[in-house]
Structure formats: structure tokens, C-alpha cells
PDB file of C-alpha atoms and ligand atoms in Angstrom:
ATOM      1  CA  MET R   1      -2.384  15.391  34.447  1.00 70.00           C
ATOM      2  CA  ASN R   2      -1.124  18.110  32.107  1.00 89.00           C
ATOM      3  CA  MET R   3       2.037  20.007  32.931  1.00 94.00           C
ATOM      4  CA  ALA R   4       1.143  22.584  35.599  1.00 97.00           C
ATOM      5  CA  ILE R   5       3.396  25.048  37.395  1.00 98.00           C
ATOM      6  CA  ALA R   6       2.032  26.971  40.380  1.00 98.00           C
ATOM      7  CA  ILE R   7       3.502  30.314  41.448  1.00 98.00           C
ATOM      8  CA  ASP R   8       2.148  32.020  44.555  1.00 97.00           C
ATOM      9  CA  GLY R   9       3.225  34.985  46.593  1.00 95.00           C
ATOM     10  CA  PRO R  10       2.221  38.447  47.802  1.00 93.00           C
ATOM     11  CA  ALA R  11       1.449  41.466  45.605  1.00 87.00           C
ATOM     12  CA  GLY R  12       4.393  42.822  43.663  1.00 86.00           C
ATOM     13  CA  ALA R  13       6.742  39.872  44.245  1.00 91.00           C
ATOM     14  CA  GLY R  14       7.339  39.672  40.490  1.00 90.00           C
ATOM     15  CA  LYS R  15       5.121  36.646  39.893  1.00 93.00           C
ATOM     16  CA  SER R  16       3.599  37.743  36.596  1.00 92.00           C
ATOM     17  CA  THR R  17       6.867  38.933  35.026  1.00 93.00           C
ATOM     18  CA  ILE R  18       8.615  35.699  35.992  1.00 96.00           C
ATOM     19  CA  ALA R  19       5.710  33.374  35.144  1.00 97.00           C
ATOM     20  CA  LYS R  20       5.293  34.934  31.711  1.00 96.00           C
ATOM     21  CA  ILE R  21       8.966  34.305  30.808  1.00 97.00           C
ATOM     22  CA  VAL R  22       9.054  30.792  32.294  1.00 97.00           C
ATOM     23  CA  GLY R  23       5.861  30.011  30.364  1.00 97.00           C
ATOM     24  CA  LYS R  24       7.461  31.158  27.098  1.00 96.00           C
ATOM     25  CA  ASN R  25      10.674  29.197  27.791  1.00 96.00           C
ATOM     26  CA  LEU R  26       8.836  25.977  28.594  1.00 96.00           C
ATOM     27  CA  GLY R  27       5.971  26.351  26.092  1.00 96.00           C
ATOM     28  CA  LEU R  28       3.184  26.714  28.664  1.00 96.00           C
ATOM     29  CA  MET R  29       0.035  28.831  28.641  1.00 96.00           C
ATOM     30  CA  TYR R  30       0.385  31.635  31.191  1.00 96.00           C
ATOM     31  CA  ILE R  31      -2.647  32.413  33.352  1.00 97.00           C
ATOM     32  CA  ASN R  32      -2.542  35.453  35.613  1.00 96.00           C
ATOM     33  CA  THR R  33      -5.306  34.584  38.096  1.00 97.00           C
ATOM     34  CA  GLY R  34      -4.979  37.961  39.842  1.00 96.00           C
ATOM     35  CA  SER R  35      -6.239  39.599  36.650  1.00 97.00           C
ATOM     36  CA  MET R  36      -9.417  37.496  36.931  1.00 98.00           C
ATOM     37  CA  TYR R  37     -10.103  38.850  40.446  1.00 98.00           C
ATOM     38  CA  ARG R  38      -9.290  42.308  39.092  1.00 97.00           C
ATOM     39  CA  ALA R  39     -11.798  41.812  36.254  1.00 98.00           C
ATOM     40  CA  VAL R  40     -14.482  40.963  38.821  1.00 98.00           C
ATOM     41  CA  THR R  41     -13.607  44.175  40.674  1.00 98.00           C
ATOM     42  CA  TYR R  42     -13.692  46.147  37.425  1.00 98.00           C
ATOM     43  CA  ILE R  43     -17.167  44.957  36.453  1.00 97.00           C
ATOM     44  CA  ALA R  44     -18.441  45.473  40.030  1.00 98.00           C
ATOM     45  CA  LEU R  45     -17.155  49.049  40.248  1.00 98.00           C
ATOM     46  CA  GLU R  46     -18.424  49.823  36.751  1.00 96.00           C
ATOM     47  CA  ASN R  47     -21.901  48.755  37.892  1.00 97.00           C
ATOM     48  CA  ASN R  48     -21.660  50.351  41.354  1.00 97.00           C
ATOM     49  CA  ILE R  49     -21.937  47.013  43.128  1.00 98.00           C
ATOM     50  CA  SER R  50     -20.411  46.864  46.602  1.00 97.00           C
ATOM     51  CA  TYR R  51     -18.478  43.741  47.668  1.00 97.00           C
ATOM     52  CA  LYS R  52     -21.194  43.324  50.309  1.00 97.00           C
ATOM     53  CA  ASP R  53     -23.918  42.940  47.671  1.00 97.00           C
ATOM     54  CA  THR R  54     -23.040  39.370  46.651  1.00 97.00           C
ATOM     55  CA  ASP R  55     -26.453  38.596  45.132  1.00 97.00           C
ATOM     56  CA  ARG R  56     -26.238  41.361  42.542  1.00 97.00           C
ATOM     57  CA  LEU R  57     -22.570  40.698  41.947  1.00 98.00           C
ATOM     58  CA  MET R  58     -23.048  36.973  41.303  1.00 97.00           C
ATOM     59  CA  LYS R  59     -25.989  37.632  38.999  1.00 97.00           C
ATOM     60  CA  LEU R  60     -23.783  39.972  36.971  1.00 96.00           C
ATOM     61  CA  LEU R  61     -20.854  37.532  36.954  1.00 97.00           C
ATOM     62  CA  ASN R  62     -22.950  34.535  36.009  1.00 96.00           C
ATOM     63  CA  ASN R  63     -24.084  36.422  32.917  1.00 96.00           C
ATOM     64  CA  ALA R  64     -20.629  37.672  32.026  1.00 96.00           C
ATOM     65  CA  GLU R  65     -18.183  36.095  29.601  1.00 96.00           C
ATOM     66  CA  MET R  66     -14.526  36.132  30.647  1.00 96.00           C
ATOM     67  CA  TYR R  67     -11.575  34.585  28.837  1.00 95.00           C
ATOM     68  CA  PHE R  68      -7.908  35.098  27.983  1.00 94.00           C
ATOM     69  CA  ASP R  69      -6.731  35.978  24.510  1.00 94.00           C
ATOM     70  CA  GLY R  70      -2.997  35.379  24.917  1.00 90.00           C
ATOM     71  CA  ASP R  71      -2.002  37.620  27.832  1.00 89.00           C
ATOM     72  CA  ASN R  72      -5.068  39.835  27.404  1.00 94.00           C
ATOM     73  CA  LEU R  73      -8.233  39.500  29.445  1.00 97.00           C
ATOM     74  CA  ILE R  74     -11.495  39.845  27.548  1.00 97.00           C
ATOM     75  CA  LEU R  75     -14.658  40.619  29.509  1.00 97.00           C
ATOM     76  CA  ASN R  76     -17.959  40.757  27.668  1.00 96.00           C
ATOM     77  CA  LYS R  77     -16.100  41.075  24.357  1.00 96.00           C
ATOM     78  CA  LYS R  78     -14.035  44.053  25.594  1.00 97.00           C
ATOM     79  CA  ASP R  79     -10.264  43.910  26.140  1.00 98.00           C
ATOM     80  CA  ILE R  80      -9.918  45.373  29.646  1.00 97.00           C
ATOM     81  CA  THR R  81      -6.273  44.352  30.264  1.00 96.00           C
ATOM     82  CA  ASN R  82      -4.987  47.921  30.578  1.00 94.00           C
ATOM     83  CA  GLN R  83      -7.691  48.978  33.021  1.00 95.00           C
ATOM     84  CA  LEU R  84      -6.905  46.136  35.433  1.00 96.00           C
ATOM     85  CA  THR R  85      -3.763  47.688  36.945  1.00 90.00           C
ATOM     86  CA  MET R  86      -5.395  51.029  37.725  1.00 90.00           C
ATOM     87  CA  PRO R  87      -4.949  52.082  41.409  1.00 87.00           C
ATOM     88  CA  ILE R  88      -8.749  52.088  42.003  1.00 94.00           C
ATOM     89  CA  ILE R  89      -8.847  48.381  41.088  1.00 95.00           C
ATOM     90  CA  SER R  90      -5.776  47.554  43.233  1.00 90.00           C
ATOM     91  CA  LYS R  91      -7.333  49.355  46.200  1.00 89.00           C
ATOM     92  CA  ASN R  92     -10.581  47.374  46.039  1.00 94.00           C
ATOM     93  CA  VAL R  93      -9.643  43.968  44.662  1.00 94.00           C
ATOM     94  CA  SER R  94      -8.848  42.203  47.958  1.00 91.00           C
ATOM     95  CA  ASN R  95     -12.395  42.788  49.204  1.00 94.00           C
ATOM     96  CA  TYR R  96     -13.945  41.222  46.098  1.00 96.00           C
ATOM     97  CA  ALA R  97     -11.363  38.393  46.070  1.00 94.00           C
ATOM     98  CA  ALA R  98     -12.422  37.445  49.603  1.00 93.00           C
ATOM     99  CA  ILE R  99     -16.016  36.613  48.550  1.00 96.00           C
ATOM    100  CA  PRO R 100     -16.437  32.796  48.715  1.00 96.00           C
ATOM    101  CA  MET R 101     -18.822  32.604  45.716  1.00 97.00           C
ATOM    102  CA  VAL R 102     -16.435  34.645  43.569  1.00 97.00           C
ATOM    103  CA  ARG R 103     -13.532  32.377  44.534  1.00 96.00           C
ATOM    104  CA  GLU R 104     -15.535  29.230  43.867  1.00 97.00           C
ATOM    105  CA  LYS R 105     -16.416  30.441  40.378  1.00 97.00           C
ATOM    106  CA  LEU R 106     -12.909  31.587  39.441  1.00 98.00           C
ATOM    107  CA  VAL R 107     -11.147  28.541  40.918  1.00 98.00           C
ATOM    108  CA  LYS R 108     -13.417  26.294  38.813  1.00 97.00           C
ATOM    109  CA  MET R 109     -12.605  28.334  35.667  1.00 97.00           C
ATOM    110  CA  GLN R 110      -8.873  28.077  36.437  1.00 98.00           C
ATOM    111  CA  GLN R 111      -9.044  24.320  37.032  1.00 97.00           C
ATOM    112  CA  ASP R 112     -10.949  23.860  33.770  1.00 97.00           C
ATOM    113  CA  ILE R 113      -8.205  25.686  31.867  1.00 96.00           C
ATOM    114  CA  ALA R 114      -5.563  23.471  33.529  1.00 97.00           C
ATOM    115  CA  LYS R 115      -7.498  20.351  32.492  1.00 96.00           C
ATOM    116  CA  ASN R 116      -7.201  21.346  28.851  1.00 95.00           C
ATOM    117  CA  TYR R 117      -3.787  22.993  28.577  1.00 96.00           C
ATOM    118  CA  ASP R 118      -0.234  22.833  29.934  1.00 96.00           C
ATOM    119  CA  VAL R 119      -0.141  25.881  32.173  1.00 97.00           C
ATOM    120  CA  ILE R 120       1.826  28.122  34.459  1.00 98.00           C
ATOM    121  CA  MET R 121      -0.500  30.008  36.813  1.00 98.00           C
ATOM    122  CA  ASP R 122       0.279  32.689  39.325  1.00 97.00           C
ATOM    123  CA  GLY R 123      -1.835  33.881  42.237  1.00 96.00           C
ATOM    124  CA  ARG R 124      -2.323  33.338  45.959  1.00 94.00           C
ATOM    125  CA  ASP R 125      -3.957  29.886  46.214  1.00 95.00           C
ATOM    126  CA  ILE R 126      -2.549  28.095  43.173  1.00 97.00           C
ATOM    127  CA  GLY R 127      -0.267  25.623  44.985  1.00 97.00           C
ATOM    128  CA  THR R 128      -2.676  25.134  47.873  1.00 96.00           C
ATOM    129  CA  VAL R 129      -6.039  24.939  46.062  1.00 96.00           C
ATOM    130  CA  VAL R 130      -6.237  25.444  42.280  1.00 97.00           C
ATOM    131  CA  LEU R 131      -3.332  23.163  41.273  1.00 97.00           C
ATOM    132  CA  LYS R 132      -2.780  21.383  44.564  1.00 96.00           C
ATOM    133  CA  ASP R 133      -1.611  18.201  42.775  1.00 96.00           C
ATOM    134  CA  SER R 134       1.042  20.053  40.806  1.00 96.00           C
ATOM    135  CA  GLN R 135       4.589  18.684  41.007  1.00 94.00           C
ATOM    136  CA  HIS R 136       6.036  22.165  40.503  1.00 97.00           C
ATOM    137  CA  LYS R 137       5.169  24.759  43.129  1.00 98.00           C
ATOM    138  CA  PHE R 138       6.987  27.984  43.896  1.00 98.00           C
ATOM    139  CA  TYR R 139       6.416  30.694  46.466  1.00 97.00           C
ATOM    140  CA  LEU R 140       7.897  34.024  45.420  1.00 97.00           C
ATOM    141  CA  THR R 141       8.480  36.742  48.015  1.00 94.00           C
ATOM    142  CA  ALA R 142      10.328  40.039  48.462  1.00 94.00           C
ATOM    143  CA  SER R 143      10.247  42.698  51.162  1.00 93.00           C
ATOM    144  CA  ALA R 144       7.205  45.025  51.136  1.00 94.00           C
ATOM    145  CA  GLU R 145       9.478  47.995  50.313  1.00 94.00           C
ATOM    146  CA  THR R 146      11.059  46.209  47.326  1.00 94.00           C
ATOM    147  CA  ARG R 147       7.618  45.199  46.076  1.00 94.00           C
ATOM    148  CA  ALA R 148       6.263  48.744  46.435  1.00 94.00           C
ATOM    149  CA  MET R 149       9.263  50.129  44.562  1.00 93.00           C
ATOM    150  CA  ARG R 150       8.683  47.686  41.698  1.00 90.00           C
ATOM    151  CA  ARG R 151       4.960  48.536  41.529  1.00 88.00           C
ATOM    152  CA  CYS R 152       5.759  52.275  41.431  1.00 92.00           C
ATOM    153  CA  LYS R 153       8.190  51.746  38.547  1.00 90.00           C
ATOM    154  CA  GLU R 154       5.639  49.617  36.678  1.00 85.00           C
ATOM    155  CA  LEU R 155       2.867  52.224  37.115  1.00 86.00           C
ATOM    156  CA  THR R 156       5.134  55.165  36.282  1.00 91.00           C
ATOM    157  CA  GLU R 157       6.137  53.386  33.067  1.00 90.00           C
ATOM    158  CA  LYS R 158       2.441  53.159  32.252  1.00 84.00           C
ATOM    159  CA  LYS R 159       2.238  56.942  32.889  1.00 87.00           C
ATOM    160  CA  ILE R 160       0.054  56.446  35.977  1.00 86.00           C
ATOM    161  CA  ASP R 161       0.867  59.039  38.642  1.00 88.00           C
ATOM    162  CA  VAL R 162       1.742  57.354  41.974  1.00 89.00           C
ATOM    163  CA  ASN R 163       3.327  58.070  45.309  1.00 92.00           C
ATOM    164  CA  PHE R 164       5.649  55.492  46.959  1.00 95.00           C
ATOM    165  CA  GLU R 165       4.058  55.778  50.423  1.00 95.00           C
ATOM    166  CA  ASP R 166       0.544  55.208  49.013  1.00 93.00           C
ATOM    167  CA  VAL R 167       1.681  52.147  47.050  1.00 92.00           C
ATOM    168  CA  LEU R 168       3.513  50.742  50.100  1.00 94.00           C
ATOM    169  CA  GLU R 169       0.457  51.238  52.297  1.00 94.00           C
ATOM    170  CA  ASP R 170      -1.777  49.610  49.673  1.00 90.00           C
ATOM    171  CA  ILE R 171       0.577  46.610  49.405  1.00 91.00           C
ATOM    172  CA  LYS R 172       0.681  46.133  53.183  1.00 93.00           C
ATOM    173  CA  LYS R 173      -3.084  46.415  53.428  1.00 90.00           C
ATOM    174  CA  ARG R 174      -3.552  43.864  50.637  1.00 86.00           C
ATOM    175  CA  ASP R 175      -1.000  41.484  52.199  1.00 90.00           C
ATOM    176  CA  PHE R 176      -3.038  41.632  55.393  1.00 90.00           C
ATOM    177  CA  ILE R 177      -6.460  41.018  53.763  1.00 87.00           C
ATOM    178  CA  ASP R 178      -5.099  38.336  51.376  1.00 85.00           C
ATOM    179  CA  SER R 179      -3.358  36.370  54.101  1.00 89.00           C
ATOM    180  CA  THR R 180      -6.014  36.628  56.806  1.00 91.00           C
ATOM    181  CA  ARG R 181      -9.207  36.017  54.781  1.00 85.00           C
ATOM    182  CA  GLU R 182     -11.174  32.930  55.751  1.00 86.00           C
ATOM    183  CA  LEU R 183     -11.257  31.146  52.397  1.00 86.00           C
ATOM    184  CA  ASN R 184      -8.039  30.138  50.613  1.00 86.00           C
ATOM    185  CA  PRO R 185      -5.767  32.737  52.228  1.00 87.00           C
ATOM    186  CA  LEU R 186      -2.318  33.432  50.837  1.00 90.00           C
ATOM    187  CA  THR R 187      -0.062  30.724  52.290  1.00 91.00           C
ATOM    188  CA  LYS R 188       2.926  28.815  51.075  1.00 94.00           C
ATOM    189  CA  ALA R 189       2.081  25.218  50.145  1.00 95.00           C
ATOM    190  CA  ASP R 190       4.118  22.748  52.235  1.00 95.00           C
ATOM    191  CA  ASP R 191       5.714  21.361  49.092  1.00 96.00           C
ATOM    192  CA  ALA R 192       6.460  24.740  47.453  1.00 97.00           C
ATOM    193  CA  ILE R 193       9.987  26.037  46.954  1.00 97.00           C
ATOM    194  CA  GLU R 194      10.365  29.510  48.443  1.00 96.00           C
ATOM    195  CA  ILE R 195      12.328  32.104  46.484  1.00 96.00           C
ATOM    196  CA  ASP R 196      13.069  35.538  47.947  1.00 94.00           C
ATOM    197  CA  SER R 197      13.567  37.796  44.940  1.00 91.00           C
ATOM    198  CA  SER R 198      14.591  40.925  46.911  1.00 90.00           C
ATOM    199  CA  TYR R 199      18.199  40.615  45.764  1.00 90.00           C
ATOM    200  CA  LEU R 200      17.760  38.484  42.647  1.00 92.00           C
ATOM    201  CA  GLY R 201      17.347  39.670  39.071  1.00 91.00           C
ATOM    202  CA  ILE R 202      14.520  38.473  36.837  1.00 93.00           C
ATOM    203  CA  ASP R 203      16.854  36.197  34.844  1.00 96.00           C
ATOM    204  CA  GLU R 204      18.181  34.566  38.003  1.00 97.00           C
ATOM    205  CA  VAL R 205      14.691  33.740  39.300  1.00 96.00           C
ATOM    206  CA  VAL R 206      13.614  32.434  35.870  1.00 97.00           C
ATOM    207  CA  GLU R 207      16.696  30.220  35.716  1.00 97.00           C
ATOM    208  CA  LEU R 208      16.113  28.877  39.227  1.00 96.00           C
ATOM    209  CA  ILE R 209      12.532  27.905  38.404  1.00 97.00           C
ATOM    210  CA  CYS R 210      13.316  26.403  34.977  1.00 96.00           C
ATOM    211  CA  ASN R 211      16.170  24.341  36.449  1.00 96.00           C
ATOM    212  CA  HIS R 212      13.985  23.028  39.270  1.00 95.00           C
ATOM    213  CA  VAL R 213      11.264  22.026  36.802  1.00 95.00           C
ATOM    214  CA  LYS R 214      13.706  20.354  34.404  1.00 91.00           C
ATOM    215  CA  ASN R 215      15.481  18.457  37.208  1.00 91.00           C
ATOM    216  CA  LYS R 216      12.218  17.180  38.625  1.00 83.00           C
ATOM    217  CA  LYS R 217      11.066  15.963  35.211  1.00 73.00           C
ATOM    218  CA  LYS R 218      14.270  13.893  34.734  1.00 69.00           C
TER     219      LYS R 218
HETATM  220  O1   DC D   1      -1.648  39.318  41.746  1.00 69.24           O
HETATM  221  P1   DC D   1      -2.523  40.585  41.832  1.00 69.24           P
HETATM  222  O2   DC D   1      -1.942  41.640  42.701  1.00 69.24           O
HETATM  223  O3   DC D   1      -2.902  41.099  40.494  1.00 69.24           O
HETATM  224  O4   DC D   1      -3.873  40.070  42.540  1.00 69.24           O
HETATM  225  C1   DC D   1      -4.948  40.924  42.738  1.00 69.24           C
HETATM  226  C2   DC D   1      -5.724  40.503  43.970  1.00 69.24           C
HETATM  227  O5   DC D   1      -6.417  39.286  43.732  1.00 69.24           O
HETATM  228  C3   DC D   1      -4.902  40.317  45.234  1.00 69.24           C
HETATM  229  O6   DC D   1      -5.250  41.283  46.198  1.00 69.24           O
HETATM  230  C4   DC D   1      -5.272  38.966  45.755  1.00 69.24           C
HETATM  231  C5   DC D   1      -6.291  38.410  44.823  1.00 69.24           C
HETATM  232  N1   DC D   1      -5.945  37.072  44.323  1.00 69.24           N
HETATM  233  C6   DC D   1      -6.428  36.006  45.014  1.00 69.24           C
HETATM  234  O7   DC D   1      -7.070  36.169  46.052  1.00 69.24           O
HETATM  235  N2   DC D   1      -6.215  34.747  44.549  1.00 69.24           N
HETATM  236  C7   DC D   1      -5.503  34.547  43.433  1.00 69.24           C
HETATM  237  N3   DC D   1      -5.315  33.304  42.985  1.00 69.24           N
HETATM  238  C8   DC D   1      -4.986  35.652  42.729  1.00 69.24           C
HETATM  239  C9   DC D   1      -5.198  36.911  43.210  1.00 69.24           C
END
């Protein structure tokens, strides 16, 4: 098995920031699986396809080409990375991510990448489903308020106008849908190390993860 690090946790826990840095430090390909579910939502909304219309959605997805170019996500030859964090996508993504056929397709794509490369992946079902044989699993959390504050800062930096209460409500709603859906809900794998990042800086979390990985490899 290639080197594979799994990072799971709720929205806004800092997974992508941390995973990106750990990936650079350890020489691993970073895969943000949330951006794949966001890309599905993007293409669905662009084509006015409801999450209830799985037939049309799957037809569209089965004819689409999706891949990563570094940290950027390319869909049908278009770099849509910047569009993926728009509030309209965040509001709708949990509904599309709960569709079993969508999950089946994306999980297979993620497992294929992990077969060919050393990876660090973040998401909701990485330690429990996608990379369930991984030796290195982490579950990153923070309070809903801390996560909403971080998301607001991130969006404001991107010059997207947001309101804290709306972001907090959206995060709580997504936590609920992500952790109660029938297929592959957000749960901590039994063998994952839990890290609460509410009072930890980025560097401290990165160091914790890198040290755990290095110690386990010894
Ligand atoms: O990490 P994120 O907020 O960008 O994820 C977007 C959505 O995708 C989130 O609501 C849950 C879903 N998701 C998932 O169901 N499984 C994953 N492996 C990654 C994300």
C-alpha cells in the first residue's frame, strides 16, 4: 500500500489548510475530497438539476471529466477551483453529497488516486471508507463558533460578503446532514487520533500530525 494519510472532520475544522501543509512537508499529493462533492454541486446547479433528479445528474457526471491539477480542480477542461467555495455551493453541497450513486463514483475515483500515489486526503469518510486501511488517521474538530469564524475570515479574504450568523447556521445545518445521512456519514474512525483545534494554531496541529506519522513509521 502507498503512503496514505486520512483527515476527517466537520466543515471548517481546518482540514484543508492543515492537510495541504502536511502534504508539502511529507511529500504527499493532497486531495481535497470536499472539492469533488462541491464540483458535483457546481455542475448540477449550472444545469438546473435538483439533487432529487439522480438519473439526469448521473448521466451528466458519467460524461464529465474531473481531475486535479495540483491543488486546482478541473471540470470539463475548466478550472473551477475559485467557484467551489461560493456560498451557493456550500448551501447545497450536503444534499448532493448524500446521493449514494454520487458517493460511489467519487469514492472509487479517490481510491484509484490512492492506488497510484502517496496521498493525504481530507473529507468526511476518508478514515472510515476511502482509506480504511490507512495506518495514519486523524479526526480534526473545533467548536461550531470557531469554525464559523474561520470560514467568515476565509470568505472575507476572498472578498465574498458574508454574515457570521448565516455562516454559523450553514455550518450547523451541514454538520447535521453530513453526520446523519444514511451512507458513509461523518464519524470518527475507531483508530483515528482526535485533535481539537479550537485553541491550537495551524503550526501546532501540523506538528502534531507530522510527529504522529513519523513515530508510527519508525
Ligand atoms: O470539506 P467541505 O466543506 O469542502 O465539504 C463539502 C461537503 O462535501 C460537505 O458538506 C460534506 C461533503 N463531503 C462528504 O460527504 N464526503 C467527503 N469525503 C468530503 C466532503
